[in-house]
Short mmCIF file of C-alpha atoms in Angstrom, two decimals:
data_model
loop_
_atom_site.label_atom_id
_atom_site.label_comp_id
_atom_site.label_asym_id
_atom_site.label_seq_id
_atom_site.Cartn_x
_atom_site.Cartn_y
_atom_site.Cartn_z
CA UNK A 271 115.65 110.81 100.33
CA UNK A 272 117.97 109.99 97.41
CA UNK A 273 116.64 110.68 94.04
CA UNK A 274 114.16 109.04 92.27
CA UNK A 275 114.20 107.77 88.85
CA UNK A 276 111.67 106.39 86.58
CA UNK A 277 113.57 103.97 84.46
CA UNK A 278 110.50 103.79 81.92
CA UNK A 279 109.25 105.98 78.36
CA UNK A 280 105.47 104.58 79.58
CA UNK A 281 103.55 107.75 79.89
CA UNK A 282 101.12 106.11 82.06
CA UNK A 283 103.75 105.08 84.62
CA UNK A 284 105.11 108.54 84.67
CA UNK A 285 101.48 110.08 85.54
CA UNK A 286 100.80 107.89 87.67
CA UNK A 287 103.74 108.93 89.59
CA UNK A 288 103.44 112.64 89.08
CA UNK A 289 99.65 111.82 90.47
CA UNK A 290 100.67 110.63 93.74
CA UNK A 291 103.22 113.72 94.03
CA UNK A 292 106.65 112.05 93.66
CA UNK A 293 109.14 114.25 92.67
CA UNK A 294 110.99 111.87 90.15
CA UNK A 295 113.18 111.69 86.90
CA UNK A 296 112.24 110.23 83.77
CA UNK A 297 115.30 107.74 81.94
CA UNK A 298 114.45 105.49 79.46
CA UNK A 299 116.48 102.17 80.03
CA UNK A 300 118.02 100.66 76.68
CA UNK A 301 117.57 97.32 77.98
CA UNK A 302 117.32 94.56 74.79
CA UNK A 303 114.18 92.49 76.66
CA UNK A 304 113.92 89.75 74.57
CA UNK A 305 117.62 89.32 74.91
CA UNK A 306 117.31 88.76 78.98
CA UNK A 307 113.88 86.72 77.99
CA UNK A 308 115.64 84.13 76.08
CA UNK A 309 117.03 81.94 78.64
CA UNK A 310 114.50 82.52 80.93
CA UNK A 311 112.03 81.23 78.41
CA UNK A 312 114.09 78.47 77.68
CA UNK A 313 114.12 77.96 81.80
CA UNK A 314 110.16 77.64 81.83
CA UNK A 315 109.96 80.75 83.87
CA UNK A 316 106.62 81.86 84.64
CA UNK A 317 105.11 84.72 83.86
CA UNK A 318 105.73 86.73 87.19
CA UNK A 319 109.14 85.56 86.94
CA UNK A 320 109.51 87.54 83.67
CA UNK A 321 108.08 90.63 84.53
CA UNK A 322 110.56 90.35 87.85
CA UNK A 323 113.78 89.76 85.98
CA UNK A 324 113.07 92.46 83.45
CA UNK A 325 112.09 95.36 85.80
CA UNK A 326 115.56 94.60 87.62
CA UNK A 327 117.31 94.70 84.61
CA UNK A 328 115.63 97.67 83.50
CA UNK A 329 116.42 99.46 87.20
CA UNK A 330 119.91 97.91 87.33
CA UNK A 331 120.74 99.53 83.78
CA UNK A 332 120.10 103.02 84.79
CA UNK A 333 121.39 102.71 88.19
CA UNK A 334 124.35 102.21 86.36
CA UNK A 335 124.42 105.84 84.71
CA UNK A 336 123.25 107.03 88.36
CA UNK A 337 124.86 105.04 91.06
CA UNK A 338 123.98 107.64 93.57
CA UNK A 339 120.18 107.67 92.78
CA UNK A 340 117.23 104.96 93.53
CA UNK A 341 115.75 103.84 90.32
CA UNK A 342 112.63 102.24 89.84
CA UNK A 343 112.57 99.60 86.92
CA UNK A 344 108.94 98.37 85.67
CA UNK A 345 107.30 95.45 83.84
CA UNK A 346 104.49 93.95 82.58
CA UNK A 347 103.43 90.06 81.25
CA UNK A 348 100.39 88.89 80.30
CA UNK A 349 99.39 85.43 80.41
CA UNK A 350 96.92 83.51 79.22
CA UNK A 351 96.80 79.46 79.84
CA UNK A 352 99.90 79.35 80.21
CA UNK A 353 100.91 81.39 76.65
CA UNK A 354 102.61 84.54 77.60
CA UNK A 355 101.81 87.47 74.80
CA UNK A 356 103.87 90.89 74.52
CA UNK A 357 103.14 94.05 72.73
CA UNK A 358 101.74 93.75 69.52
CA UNK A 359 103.88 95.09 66.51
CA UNK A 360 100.97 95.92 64.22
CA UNK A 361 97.02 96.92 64.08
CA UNK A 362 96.96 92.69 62.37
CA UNK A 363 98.77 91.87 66.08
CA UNK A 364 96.70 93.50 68.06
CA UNK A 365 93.07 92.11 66.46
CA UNK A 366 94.65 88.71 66.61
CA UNK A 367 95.59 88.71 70.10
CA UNK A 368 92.05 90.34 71.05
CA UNK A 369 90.40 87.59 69.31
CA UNK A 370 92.46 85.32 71.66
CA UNK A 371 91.79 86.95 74.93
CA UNK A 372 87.83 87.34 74.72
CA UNK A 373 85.47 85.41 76.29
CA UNK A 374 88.25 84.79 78.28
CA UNK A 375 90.73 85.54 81.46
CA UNK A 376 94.02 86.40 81.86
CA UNK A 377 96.83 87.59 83.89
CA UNK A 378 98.37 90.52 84.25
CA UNK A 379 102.02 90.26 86.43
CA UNK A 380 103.15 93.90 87.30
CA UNK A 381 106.62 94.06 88.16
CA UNK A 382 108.84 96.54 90.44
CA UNK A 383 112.40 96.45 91.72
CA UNK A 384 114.55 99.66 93.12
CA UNK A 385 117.74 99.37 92.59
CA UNK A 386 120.66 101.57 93.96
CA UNK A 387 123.86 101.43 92.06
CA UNK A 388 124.17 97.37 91.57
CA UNK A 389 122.34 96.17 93.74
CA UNK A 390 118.76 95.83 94.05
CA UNK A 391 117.53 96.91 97.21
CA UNK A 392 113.05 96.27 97.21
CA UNK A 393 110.83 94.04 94.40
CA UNK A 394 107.63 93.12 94.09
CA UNK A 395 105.14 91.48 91.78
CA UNK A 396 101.34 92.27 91.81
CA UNK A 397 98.78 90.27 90.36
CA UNK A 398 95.06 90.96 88.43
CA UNK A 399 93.25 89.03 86.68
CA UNK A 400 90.70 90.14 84.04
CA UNK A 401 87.67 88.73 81.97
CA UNK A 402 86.91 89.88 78.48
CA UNK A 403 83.36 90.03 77.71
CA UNK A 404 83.04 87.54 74.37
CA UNK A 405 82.32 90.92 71.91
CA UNK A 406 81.25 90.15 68.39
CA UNK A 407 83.61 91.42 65.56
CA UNK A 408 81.42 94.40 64.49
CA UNK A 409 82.44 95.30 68.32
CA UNK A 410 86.56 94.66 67.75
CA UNK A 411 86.15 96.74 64.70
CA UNK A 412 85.07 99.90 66.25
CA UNK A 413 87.00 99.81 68.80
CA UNK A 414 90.54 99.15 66.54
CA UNK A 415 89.35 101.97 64.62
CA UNK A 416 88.73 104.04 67.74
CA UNK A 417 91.65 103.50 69.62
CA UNK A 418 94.44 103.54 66.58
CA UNK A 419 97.94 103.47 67.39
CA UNK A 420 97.50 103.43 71.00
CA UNK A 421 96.30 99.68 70.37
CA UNK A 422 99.81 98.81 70.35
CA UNK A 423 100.97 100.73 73.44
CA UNK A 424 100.60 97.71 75.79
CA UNK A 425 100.83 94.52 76.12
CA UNK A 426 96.63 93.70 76.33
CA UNK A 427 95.88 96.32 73.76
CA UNK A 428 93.58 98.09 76.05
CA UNK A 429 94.16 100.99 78.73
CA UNK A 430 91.28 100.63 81.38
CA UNK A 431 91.78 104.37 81.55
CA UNK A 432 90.52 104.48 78.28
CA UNK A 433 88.03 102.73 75.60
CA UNK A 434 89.45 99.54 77.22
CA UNK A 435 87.17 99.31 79.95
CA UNK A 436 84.35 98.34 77.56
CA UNK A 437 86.06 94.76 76.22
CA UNK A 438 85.81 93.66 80.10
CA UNK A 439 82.86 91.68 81.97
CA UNK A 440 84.64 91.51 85.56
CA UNK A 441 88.23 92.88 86.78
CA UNK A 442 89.89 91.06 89.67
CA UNK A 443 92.59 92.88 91.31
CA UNK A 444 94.57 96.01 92.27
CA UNK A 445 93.75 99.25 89.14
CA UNK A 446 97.43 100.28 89.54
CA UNK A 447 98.34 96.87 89.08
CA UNK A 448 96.30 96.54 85.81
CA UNK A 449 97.46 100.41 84.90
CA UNK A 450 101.67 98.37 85.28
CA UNK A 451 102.62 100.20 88.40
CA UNK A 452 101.55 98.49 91.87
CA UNK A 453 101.33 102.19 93.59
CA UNK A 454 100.51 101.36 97.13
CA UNK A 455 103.12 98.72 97.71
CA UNK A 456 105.78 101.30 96.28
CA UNK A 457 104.38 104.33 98.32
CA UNK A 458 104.86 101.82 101.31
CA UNK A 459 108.70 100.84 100.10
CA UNK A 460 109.26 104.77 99.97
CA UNK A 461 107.54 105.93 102.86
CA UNK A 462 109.65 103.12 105.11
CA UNK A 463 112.94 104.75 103.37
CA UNK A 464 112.01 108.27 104.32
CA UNK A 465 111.11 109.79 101.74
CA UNK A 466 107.53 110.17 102.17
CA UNK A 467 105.77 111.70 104.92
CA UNK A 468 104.38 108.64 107.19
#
């Protein structure tokens, strides 16, 4: 099979990858994603719709360095009643957008696309939705202070993987889905290509 590339700097992608055995590449795409948000945004676009566009763009940037190899391009939106929320920029951020989401749902859209050269060749978007359990503040502080930096890492503030698991009451949906890479659906796409054993 032709090459595989990671177009992503998420460590969690990449492991979740290497977990499944994929022999891949790791290259960052420089893609500017609030610059190919804008006039979606300004569209309406949904959610999904975001988290499709930018994992093509992110795909379609790297194939461009590597025309001859398949690169996967990823992405992640969360939405809640109809507000769509990205990674926070500070510890402030994050507590503020965990005071929004408990006691509440929300939606995660996980986003893939290959793309070989300029075209892109297989998508998909994969949905979960997830209830915070409504934790008091005493709660939110222990946990900010537990998890430091990594709050800011994605776009919920939480890795289920992690200390995140305890700010949920009920998960609906797919864990690779929630984790930002739909594995199954992917392993399909690459088994039907070849390059994994059927």
């Amino acid at each position: 099979m032709t090459r595989l590339i990671l177009a992503s700097k998420s460590p969690s992608r990449a492991a979740l990858l290497a977990g499944a055995g994929l022999d891949f590449a790791l290259e960052p795409s420089d893609v500017d994603e609030r610059a190919v948000e804008a006039p979606l945004l300004a569209a309406g676009a949904d959610p999904g719709t975001l988290a499709l566009h930018l994992a093509e763009a992110k795909a379609l940037a790297v194939a461009a360095r590597f025309p001859d190899a398949l690169v996967l391009g990823c992405d992640q939106t969360l939405g809640l009643d109809g507000e769509r929320f990205v990674k926070p920029e500070s510890a402030a951020d994050a507590r503020r957008q965990l005071e929004r989401l408990r006691g509440r749902r929300h939606t995660l859209h996980s986003a893939l696309a290959l793309a070989e050269g300029d075209s892109v060749v297989w998508r998909t978007v994969e949905v979960a939705g997830l209830t915070m359990r409504a934790f008091g503040d005493a709660f939110l502080d222990d946990y900010l202070a537990r998890v430091g930096d990594a709050v800011r890492a994605s776009v919920g503030c939480y890795q289920l993987e992690g200390l995140g698991i305890t700010l949920f009451e009920v998960i609906d949906g797919d864990y690779f889905t929630i984790l930002g890479l739909p594995l199954l659906p992917l392993l399909a796409e690459l088994r039907r290509r070849g390059g994994l054993p059927s």
